[in-house]
XYZ file of C-alpha atoms in Angstrom:
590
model
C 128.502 114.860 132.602
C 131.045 117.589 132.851
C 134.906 117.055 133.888
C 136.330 120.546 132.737
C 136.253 122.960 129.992
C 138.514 120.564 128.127
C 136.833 116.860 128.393
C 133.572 116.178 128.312
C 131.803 112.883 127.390
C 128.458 112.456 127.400
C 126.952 108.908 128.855
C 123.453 109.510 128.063
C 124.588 109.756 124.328
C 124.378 106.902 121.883
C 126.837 107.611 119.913
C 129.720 107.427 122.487
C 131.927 104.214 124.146
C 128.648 103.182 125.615
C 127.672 101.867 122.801
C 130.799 100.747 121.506
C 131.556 103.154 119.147
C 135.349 104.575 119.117
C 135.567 107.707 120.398
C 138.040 109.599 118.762
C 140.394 112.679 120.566
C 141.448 115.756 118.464
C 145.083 117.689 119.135
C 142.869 120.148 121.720
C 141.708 117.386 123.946
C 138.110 117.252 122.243
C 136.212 114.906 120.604
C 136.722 115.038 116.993
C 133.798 115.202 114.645
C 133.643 112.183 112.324
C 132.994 112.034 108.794
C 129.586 112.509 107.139
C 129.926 108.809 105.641
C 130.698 107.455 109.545
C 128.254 109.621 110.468
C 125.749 108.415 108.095
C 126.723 104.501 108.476
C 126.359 105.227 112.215
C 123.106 106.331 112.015
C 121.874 102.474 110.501
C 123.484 100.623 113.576
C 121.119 99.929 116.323
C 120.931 101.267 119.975
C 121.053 98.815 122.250
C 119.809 101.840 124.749
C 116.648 102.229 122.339
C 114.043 100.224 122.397
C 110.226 100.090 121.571
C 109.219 98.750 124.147
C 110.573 96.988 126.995
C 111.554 93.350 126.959
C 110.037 90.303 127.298
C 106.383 91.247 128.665
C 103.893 90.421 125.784
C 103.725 86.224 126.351
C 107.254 86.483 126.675
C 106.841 83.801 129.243
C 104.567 81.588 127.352
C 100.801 82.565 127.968
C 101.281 85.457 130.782
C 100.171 89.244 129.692
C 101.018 92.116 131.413
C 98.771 95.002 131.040
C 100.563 97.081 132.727
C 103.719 96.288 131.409
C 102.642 97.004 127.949
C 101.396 100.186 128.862
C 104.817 101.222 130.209
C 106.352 99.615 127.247
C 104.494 101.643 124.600
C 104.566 104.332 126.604
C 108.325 104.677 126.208
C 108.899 104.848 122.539
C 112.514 105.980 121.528
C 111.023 106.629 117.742
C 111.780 109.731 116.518
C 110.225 112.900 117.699
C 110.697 115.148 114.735
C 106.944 116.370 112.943
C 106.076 119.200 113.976
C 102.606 120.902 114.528
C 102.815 122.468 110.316
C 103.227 118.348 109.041
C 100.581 117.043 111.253
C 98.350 120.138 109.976
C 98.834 118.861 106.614
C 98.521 115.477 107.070
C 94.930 115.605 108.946
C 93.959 118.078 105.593
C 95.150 116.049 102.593
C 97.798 113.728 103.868
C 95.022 110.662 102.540
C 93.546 112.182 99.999
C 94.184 110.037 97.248
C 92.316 107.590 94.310
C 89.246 107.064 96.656
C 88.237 110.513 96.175
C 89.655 111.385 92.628
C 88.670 108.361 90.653
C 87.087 105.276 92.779
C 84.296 108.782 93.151
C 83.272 107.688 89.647
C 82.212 104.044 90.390
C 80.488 105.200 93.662
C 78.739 108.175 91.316
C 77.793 105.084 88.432
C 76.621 102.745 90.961
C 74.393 105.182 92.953
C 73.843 108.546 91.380
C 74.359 111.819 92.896
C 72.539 112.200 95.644
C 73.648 108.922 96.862
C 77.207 110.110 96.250
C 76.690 113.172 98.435
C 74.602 111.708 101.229
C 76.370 108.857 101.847
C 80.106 110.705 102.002
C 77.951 113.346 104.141
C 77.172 110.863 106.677
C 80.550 109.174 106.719
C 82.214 112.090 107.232
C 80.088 112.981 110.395
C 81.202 109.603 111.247
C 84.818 109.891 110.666
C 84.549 113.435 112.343
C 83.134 111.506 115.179
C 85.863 109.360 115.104
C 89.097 111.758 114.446
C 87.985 113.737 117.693
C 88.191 110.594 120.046
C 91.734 109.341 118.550
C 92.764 113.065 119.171
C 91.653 113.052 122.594
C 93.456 109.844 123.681
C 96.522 110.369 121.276
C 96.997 114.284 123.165
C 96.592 112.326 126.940
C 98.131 108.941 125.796
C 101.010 110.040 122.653
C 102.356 106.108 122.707
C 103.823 103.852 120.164
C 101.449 101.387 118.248
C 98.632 104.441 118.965
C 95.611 102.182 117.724
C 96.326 98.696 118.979
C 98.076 100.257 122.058
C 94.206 102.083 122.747
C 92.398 98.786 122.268
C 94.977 96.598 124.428
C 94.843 99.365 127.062
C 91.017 99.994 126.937
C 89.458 97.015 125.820
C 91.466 93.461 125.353
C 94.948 92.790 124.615
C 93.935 90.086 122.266
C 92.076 92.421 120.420
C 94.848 94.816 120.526
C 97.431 91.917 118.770
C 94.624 91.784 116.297
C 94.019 94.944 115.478
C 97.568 95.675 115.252
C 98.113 92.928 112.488
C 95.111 94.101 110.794
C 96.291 97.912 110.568
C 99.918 96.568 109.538
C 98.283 94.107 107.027
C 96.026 96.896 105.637
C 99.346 98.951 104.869
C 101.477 96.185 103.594
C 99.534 95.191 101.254
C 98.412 98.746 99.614
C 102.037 99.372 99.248
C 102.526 97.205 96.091
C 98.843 98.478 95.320
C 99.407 102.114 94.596
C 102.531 101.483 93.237
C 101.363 99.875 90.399
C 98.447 102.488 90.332
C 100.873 105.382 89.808
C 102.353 103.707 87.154
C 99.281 103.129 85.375
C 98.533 106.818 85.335
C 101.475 107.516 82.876
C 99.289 105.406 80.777
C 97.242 108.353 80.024
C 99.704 110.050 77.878
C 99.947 106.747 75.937
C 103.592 106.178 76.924
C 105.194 103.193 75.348
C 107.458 102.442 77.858
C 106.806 99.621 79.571
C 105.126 99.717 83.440
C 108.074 98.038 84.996
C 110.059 100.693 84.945
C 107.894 103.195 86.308
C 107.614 100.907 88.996
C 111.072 100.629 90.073
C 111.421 104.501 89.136
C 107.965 105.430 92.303
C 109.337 101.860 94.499
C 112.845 103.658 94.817
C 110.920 106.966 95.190
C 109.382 105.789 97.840
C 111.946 104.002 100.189
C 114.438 106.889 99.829
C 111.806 109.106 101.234
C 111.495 107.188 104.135
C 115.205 106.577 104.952
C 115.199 109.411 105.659
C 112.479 108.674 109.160
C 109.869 110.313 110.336
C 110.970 113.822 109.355
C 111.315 112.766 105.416
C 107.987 111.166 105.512
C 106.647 114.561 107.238
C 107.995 116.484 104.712
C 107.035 114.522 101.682
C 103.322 114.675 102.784
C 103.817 118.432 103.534
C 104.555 119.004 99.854
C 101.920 116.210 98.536
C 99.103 117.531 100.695
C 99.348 121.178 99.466
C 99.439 119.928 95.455
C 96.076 117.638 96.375
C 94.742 121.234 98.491
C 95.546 123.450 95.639
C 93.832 120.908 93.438
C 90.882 120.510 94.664
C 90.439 123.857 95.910
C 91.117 124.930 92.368
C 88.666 122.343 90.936
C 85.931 123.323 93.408
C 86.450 127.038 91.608
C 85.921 125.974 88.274
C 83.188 123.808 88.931
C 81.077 126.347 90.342
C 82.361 128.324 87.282
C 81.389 125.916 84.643
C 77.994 124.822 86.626
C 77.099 128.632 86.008
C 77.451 128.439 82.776
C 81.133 130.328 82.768
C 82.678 127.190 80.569
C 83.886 128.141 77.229
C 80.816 126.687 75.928
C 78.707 128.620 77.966
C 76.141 125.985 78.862
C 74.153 126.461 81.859
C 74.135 122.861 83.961
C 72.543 123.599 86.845
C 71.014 120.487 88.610
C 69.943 119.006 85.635
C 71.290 115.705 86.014
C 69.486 115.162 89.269
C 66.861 115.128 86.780
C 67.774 113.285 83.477
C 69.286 110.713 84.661
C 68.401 111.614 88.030
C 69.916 111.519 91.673
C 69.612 108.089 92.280
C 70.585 104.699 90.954
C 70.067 101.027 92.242
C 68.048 102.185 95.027
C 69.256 101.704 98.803
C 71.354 99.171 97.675
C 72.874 101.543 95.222
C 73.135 103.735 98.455
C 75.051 101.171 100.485
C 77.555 100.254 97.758
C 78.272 104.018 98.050
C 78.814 103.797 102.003
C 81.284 101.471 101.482
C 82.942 103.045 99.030
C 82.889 106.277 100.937
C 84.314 104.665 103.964
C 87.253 103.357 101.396
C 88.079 107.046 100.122
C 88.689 108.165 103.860
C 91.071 105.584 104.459
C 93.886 107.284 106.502
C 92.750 109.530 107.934
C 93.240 107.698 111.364
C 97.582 108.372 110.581
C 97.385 111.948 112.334
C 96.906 109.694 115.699
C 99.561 107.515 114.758
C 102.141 110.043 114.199
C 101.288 111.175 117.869
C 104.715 109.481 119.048
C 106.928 111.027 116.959
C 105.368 114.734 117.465
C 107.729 117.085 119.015
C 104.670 118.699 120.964
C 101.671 116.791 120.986
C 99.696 118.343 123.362
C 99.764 121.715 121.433
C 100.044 120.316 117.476
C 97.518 117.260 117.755
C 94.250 119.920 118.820
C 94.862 121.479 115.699
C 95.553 118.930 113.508
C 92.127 117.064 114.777
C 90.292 120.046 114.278
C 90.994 120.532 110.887
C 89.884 117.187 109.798
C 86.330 118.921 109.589
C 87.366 121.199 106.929
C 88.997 118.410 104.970
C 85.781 116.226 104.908
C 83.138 119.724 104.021
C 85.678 121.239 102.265
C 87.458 118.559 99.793
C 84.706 115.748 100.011
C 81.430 116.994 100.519
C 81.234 120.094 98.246
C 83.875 118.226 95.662
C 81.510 115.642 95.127
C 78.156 117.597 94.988
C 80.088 119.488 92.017
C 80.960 116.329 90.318
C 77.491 115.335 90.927
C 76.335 118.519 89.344
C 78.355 118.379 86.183
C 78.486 114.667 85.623
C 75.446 112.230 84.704
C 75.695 108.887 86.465
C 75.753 106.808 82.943
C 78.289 108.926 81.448
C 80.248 105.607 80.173
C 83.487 106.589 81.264
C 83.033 106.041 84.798
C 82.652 102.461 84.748
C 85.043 101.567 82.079
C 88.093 102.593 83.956
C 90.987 99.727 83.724
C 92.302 100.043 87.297
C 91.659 102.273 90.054
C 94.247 104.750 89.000
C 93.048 105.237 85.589
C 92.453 109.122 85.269
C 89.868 108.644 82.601
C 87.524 106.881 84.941
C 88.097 109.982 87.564
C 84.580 112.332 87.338
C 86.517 115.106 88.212
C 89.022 114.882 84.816
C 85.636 113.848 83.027
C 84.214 116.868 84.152
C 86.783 119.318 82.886
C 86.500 117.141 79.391
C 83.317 117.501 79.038
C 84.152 121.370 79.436
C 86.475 121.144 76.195
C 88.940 122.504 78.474
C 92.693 121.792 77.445
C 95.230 120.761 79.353
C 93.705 120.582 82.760
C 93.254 117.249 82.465
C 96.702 116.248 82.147
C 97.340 118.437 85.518
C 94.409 116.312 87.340
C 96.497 113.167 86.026
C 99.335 114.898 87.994
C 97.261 114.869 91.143
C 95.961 111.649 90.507
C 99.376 110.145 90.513
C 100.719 112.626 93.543
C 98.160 110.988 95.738
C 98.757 107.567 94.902
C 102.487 108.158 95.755
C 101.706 109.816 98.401
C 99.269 106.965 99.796
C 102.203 105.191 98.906
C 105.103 106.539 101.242
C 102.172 106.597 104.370
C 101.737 102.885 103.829
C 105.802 102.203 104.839
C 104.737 104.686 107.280
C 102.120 102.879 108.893
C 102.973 99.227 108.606
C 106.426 100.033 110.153
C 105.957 101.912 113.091
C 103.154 99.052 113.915
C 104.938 96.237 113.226
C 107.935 97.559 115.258
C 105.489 98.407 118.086
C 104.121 94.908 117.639
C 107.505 93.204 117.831
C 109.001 94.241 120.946
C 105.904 92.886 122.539
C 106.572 89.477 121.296
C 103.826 89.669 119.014
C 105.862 89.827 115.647
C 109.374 88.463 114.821
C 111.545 90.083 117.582
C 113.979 91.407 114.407
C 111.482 93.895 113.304
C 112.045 95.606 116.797
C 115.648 96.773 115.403
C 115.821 100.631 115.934
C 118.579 102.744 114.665
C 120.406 105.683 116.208
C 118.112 108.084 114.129
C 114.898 106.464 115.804
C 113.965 104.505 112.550
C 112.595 101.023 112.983
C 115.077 100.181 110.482
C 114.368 96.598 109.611
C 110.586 97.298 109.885
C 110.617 99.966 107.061
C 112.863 97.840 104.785
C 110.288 94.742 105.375
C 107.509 97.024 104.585
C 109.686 98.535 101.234
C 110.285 94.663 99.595
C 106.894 93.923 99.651
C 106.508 97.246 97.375
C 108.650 94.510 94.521
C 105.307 92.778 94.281
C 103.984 95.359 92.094
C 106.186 94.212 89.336
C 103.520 91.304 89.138
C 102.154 93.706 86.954
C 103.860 92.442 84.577
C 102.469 88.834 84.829
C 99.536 87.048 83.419
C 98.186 86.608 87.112
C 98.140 90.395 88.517
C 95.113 90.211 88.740
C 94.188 87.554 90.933
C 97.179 88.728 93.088
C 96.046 92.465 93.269
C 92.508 91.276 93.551
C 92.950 88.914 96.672
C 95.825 91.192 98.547
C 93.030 94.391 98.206
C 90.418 91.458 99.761
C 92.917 91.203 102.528
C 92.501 94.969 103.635
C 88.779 95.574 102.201
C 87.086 96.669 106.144
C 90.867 97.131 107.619
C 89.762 100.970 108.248
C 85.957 100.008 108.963
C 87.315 97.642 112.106
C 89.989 100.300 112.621
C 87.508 103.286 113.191
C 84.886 101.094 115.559
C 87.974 99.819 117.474
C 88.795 103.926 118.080
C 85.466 104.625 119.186
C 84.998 101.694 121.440
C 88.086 102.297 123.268
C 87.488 106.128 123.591
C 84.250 105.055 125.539
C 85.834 102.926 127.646
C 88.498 105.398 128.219
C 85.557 107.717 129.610
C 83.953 105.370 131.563
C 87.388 104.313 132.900
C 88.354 107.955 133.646
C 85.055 108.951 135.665
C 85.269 105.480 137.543
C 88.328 106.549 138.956
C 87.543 110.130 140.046
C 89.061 111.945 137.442
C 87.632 115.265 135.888
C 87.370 115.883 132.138
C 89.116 119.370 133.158
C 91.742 117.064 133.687
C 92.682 116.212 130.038
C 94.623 118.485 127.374
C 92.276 118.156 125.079
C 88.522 116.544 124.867
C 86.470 115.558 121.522
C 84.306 117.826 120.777
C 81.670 115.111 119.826
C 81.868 113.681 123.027
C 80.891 110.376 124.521
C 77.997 110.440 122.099
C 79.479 111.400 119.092
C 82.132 107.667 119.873
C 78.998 105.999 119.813
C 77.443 107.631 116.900
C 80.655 106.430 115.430
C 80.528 102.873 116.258
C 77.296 102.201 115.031
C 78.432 103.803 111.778
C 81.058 101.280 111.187
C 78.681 98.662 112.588
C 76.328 99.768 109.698
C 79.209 99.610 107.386
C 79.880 96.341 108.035
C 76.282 94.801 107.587
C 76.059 97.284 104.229
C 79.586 95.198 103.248
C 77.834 92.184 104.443
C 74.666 92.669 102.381
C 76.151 94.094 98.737
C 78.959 91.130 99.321
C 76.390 88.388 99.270
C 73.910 90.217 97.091
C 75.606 93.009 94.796
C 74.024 94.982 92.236
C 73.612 92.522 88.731
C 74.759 89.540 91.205
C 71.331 87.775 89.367
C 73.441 88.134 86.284
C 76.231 85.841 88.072
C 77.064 82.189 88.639
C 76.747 80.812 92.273
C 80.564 80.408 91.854
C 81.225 83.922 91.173
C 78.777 85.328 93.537
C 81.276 83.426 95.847
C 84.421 84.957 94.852
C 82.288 88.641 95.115
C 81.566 88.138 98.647
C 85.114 86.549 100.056
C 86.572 89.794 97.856
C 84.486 91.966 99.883
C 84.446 90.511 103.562
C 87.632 88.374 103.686
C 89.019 91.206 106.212
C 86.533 90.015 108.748
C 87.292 86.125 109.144
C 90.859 86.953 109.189
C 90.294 89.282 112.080
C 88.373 87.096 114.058
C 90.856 84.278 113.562
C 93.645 86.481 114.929
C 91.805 87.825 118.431
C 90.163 84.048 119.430
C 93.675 82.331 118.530
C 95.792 84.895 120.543
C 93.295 85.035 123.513
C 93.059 81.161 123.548
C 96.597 81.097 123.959
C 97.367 83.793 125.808
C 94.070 83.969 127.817
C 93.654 87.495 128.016
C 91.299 89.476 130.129
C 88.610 91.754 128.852
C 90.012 95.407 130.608
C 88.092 96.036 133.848
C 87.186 100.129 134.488
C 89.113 99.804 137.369
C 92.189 98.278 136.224
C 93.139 100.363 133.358
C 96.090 102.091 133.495
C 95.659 106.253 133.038
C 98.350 107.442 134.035
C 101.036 105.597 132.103
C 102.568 107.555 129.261
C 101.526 110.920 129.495
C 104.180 112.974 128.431
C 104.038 116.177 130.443
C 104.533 115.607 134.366
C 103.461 119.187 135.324
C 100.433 119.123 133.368
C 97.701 120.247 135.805
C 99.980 123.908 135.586
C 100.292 123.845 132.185
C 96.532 123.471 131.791
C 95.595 126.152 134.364
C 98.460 128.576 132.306
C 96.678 127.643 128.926
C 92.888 128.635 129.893
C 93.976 131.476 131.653
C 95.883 132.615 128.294
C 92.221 131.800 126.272
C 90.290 133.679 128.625
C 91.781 136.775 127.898
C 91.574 135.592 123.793
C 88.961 137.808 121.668
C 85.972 136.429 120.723
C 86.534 136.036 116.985
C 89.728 134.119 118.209
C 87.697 131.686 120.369
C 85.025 131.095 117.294
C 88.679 130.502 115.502
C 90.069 128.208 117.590
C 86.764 125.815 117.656
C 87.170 125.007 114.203
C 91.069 125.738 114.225
């Protein structure tokens, strides 16, 4: 608000008396800049003007929920809107990418073969692709705070919304510490004596200064990691088509001749369900391009983009990745299974491959990537388990504290609960790591599995919702690609995951080998996620006696960011119809 060329103070602003910050007057009349330390010490005070969500709606008042409340609420983030369409592009490619593929690959490979290997991450990635295009279509209409949990409280039950909040903030919290300690075991490969602790402390720190820095220093970070993990594995795709050909420096022609001696397939079809699950495991995260949907600058125009791409991630660094490792590395080569922790490069097929090669130095780059991803997997975990906690806490669902939001639109208190958990990876240190790391992975085992069918239930009762009310798919920014049928396809993938969890839980491969009592500990290790789960949506909707969302009483309309969107739309397909062919094909994919 204006007064003359000489005054001016701006109430909409947080940083002026509104708030209770001094405003200071130069010798000209104006306001007079302060210092980049004020500036900076500012920036950690909290808004009373920002907030999550709004107050008191989620059982604020004992057992009372407010659907539509919590719509509005999540609706009307104040986090910050700073990625823009380039981070989310890189994010959807490689921003996940991580030990799953490079090394926990070698397990699945030992336990399974090749073809198991490559049919099994074939079929989960039509399942994730599934899945990716119904999170894009409701993050583009619906770009909220709390994205997943926000989908299933809007579409399906608030209980189950609470829980699958927790769960996705529970999955994150506890990889933190995780792949901490699994970056520092990758120095191990250069035999360094010094000892792990400090490498800890050196990635922790790492980490949490990254994401001080909000939303646009944890966009930036995996701008930089995802183009190392491209440039890898576009690199090792290369040279194993190269050294498959016989182009090695020993010049020995593989071919397929390990789908022969040993042969593509070990264990079976149970073999081939340990592999699911291990699949599903190595596509963890992929679900974060939805997430960062509230703090996109654009949604509507970056999020399209960013979903499509997901398809070239899974052909492109999965599928033919694998079927090269498959190619140029036997399923009993003994390295794969003798791996000390998850991280350990010399369990990874793809640095075994390039030994086998007698290639120098390559491996020691791979080791690089290796321990690039798990920071990387790393910094999206504070990421993640923030923004949902926060999300979760202004709705009265997690300590109101967490729900503290700076002036930069950082859920300040969220990210630095998230960070000290990270100090549990100096258990490596301790005679009981094990156990710890052991039962904390348990926690989060099917966090992504229950994640994913969530998504796709949601999505179809988003559709059903949207048709029951007269609205026209024409309607909507952007639509999946796969459809209603490709959400269901993709709930009765994770539905299949789950029994394949169920079944190699309670009878793994060897578990004849094993005492009743361990056979125990095997199955709680793999399916602890589930009980937990279960425990959280039947004790919140016993107390808070939620409904099961009605077609006709969802909210869609709530949180949509563009008011003049039926213009836009009709602006945008009149701008594509006059697009060349080649650039339609494009765009499909692009």
């Amino acid at each position: 608000m204006e007064k003359n060329d000489d005054y001016s103070v701006d109430f909409s602003s947080s940083h002026g008396f509104m708030t209770g910050v001094d405003v200071k007057w130069g010798e000209n009349g104006r306001k007079a800049r302060p210092g980049v330390w004020r500036r900076v010490i500012d920036g950690f005070k909290r808004d009373p003007t920002l907030r999550v969500t709004g107050r008191g709606v989620l059982g604020a008042d004992g057992k009372v929920f407010d659907a539509d409340e919590a719509a509005r609420n999540t609706a009307n983030s104040p986090l910050s809107r700073k990625l823009k369409g380039r981070h989310l592009q890189m994010i959807a490619i490689g921003g996940s990418i991580g030990t799953g593929l490079f090394v926990s690959s070698g397990k699945a490979l030992a336990d399974g073969g090749p073809a198991s290997l490559f049919i099994a991450f074939s079929l989960i990635g039509i399942m994730l692709y599934c899945t990716v295009q119904a999170l894009g279509e409701m993050a583009v209409a619906f770009p909220v705070a709390g994205s997943f949990s926000a989908y299933s409280t809007r579409f399906l039950d608030p209980a189950w919304g609470f829980a699958m909040g927790w769960n996705y903030a529970l999955q994150w919290l506890v990889v933190l510490p995780l792949e901490i300690v699994s970056a520092s075991i990758t120095i191990d490969f250069w035999g360094s004596s010094i000892s792990n602790a400090i490498y800890v402390a050196i990635f922790l720190g790492t980490i949490v200064t990254i994401n001080m820095f909000g939303v646009k220093g944890y966009g930036e970070a995996e701008f930089v990691f995802a183009i190392v993990k491209v440039v890898a594995i576009v690199g090792f795709i290369i040279l194993g088509i190269i050294l498959d050909i016989g182009g090695g420096p020993e010049g020995t022609y593989i071919g397929g001749k390990y789908w022969y001696n040993p042969g593509a397939f070990n264990h079976g079809f149970k073999g081939l369900c340990s592999v699911f699950v291990t699949a599903a495991f190595a596509f963890g995260g992929t679900e974060l391009v939805g997430l960062a949907a509230a703090e996109t600058a654009n949604p509507r125009r970056s999020l399209p983009t960013a979903v499509k791409q997901v398809f070239w991630r899974i052909c492109l660094f999965y599928i033919i990745s694998l079927l090269l490792v498959g190619l140029l590395v036997p399923y009993d080569n003994p390295h794969l299974i003798n791996g000390t922790a998850s991280a350990d490069a010399r369990a990874s097929p793809f640095v075994i491959a390039i030994t086998n090669a007698s290639i120098q130095v390559l491996d020691s780059v791979m080791n690089v990537v290796i321990m690039i991803s798990v920071l990387s997997v790393g910094n999206s975990s504070i990421y993640g388990s923030s923004r949902t906690i926060a999300a979760l806490a202004e709705q009265n669902q997690a300590p109101k504290i967490f729900a503290y939001i700076d002036r930069e639109g950082r859920p300040l208190v969220a990210v630095l609960f998230a960070s000290s958990l990270g100090f549990l990876a100096f258990l490596a240190a301790s005679s009981k790591q094990e156990i710890v790391f052991t039962w904390l992975l348990a926690i989060s085992g099917l966090s992504s599995i229950l994640t994913w069918g969530s998504i796709c239930l949601a999505h179809i009762r988003f559709r059903a919702a949207w048709h029951f009310q007269g609205h026209a798919l024409s309607e909507l920014s952007y639509t999946s690609q796969a459809g209603v049928i490709g959400s269901w396809i993709g709930l009765g993938f994770n539905i299949l995951i789950l029994i394949a969890q169920f079944w190699t839980g309670f009878a793994p491969v060897g578990y004849a080998k094993n005492t009743p009592a361990q056979n125990t500990m095997n199955f709680f290790e793999a399916y602890l996620t589930v009980p937990i789960v279960a425990i959280m949506y039947l004790a919140y909707k016993w107390w808070h006696k939620t409904p099961f969302m009605r077609v006709g009483d969802m909210d869609l309309h709530t949180g949509m960011r563009e008011l003049d969107l039926a213009e836009l739309l009709a602006e945008e397909r009149a701008e594509k119809a006059k697009w060349p062919r080649w650039k339609r094909a494009y765009k499909v994919f692009c």
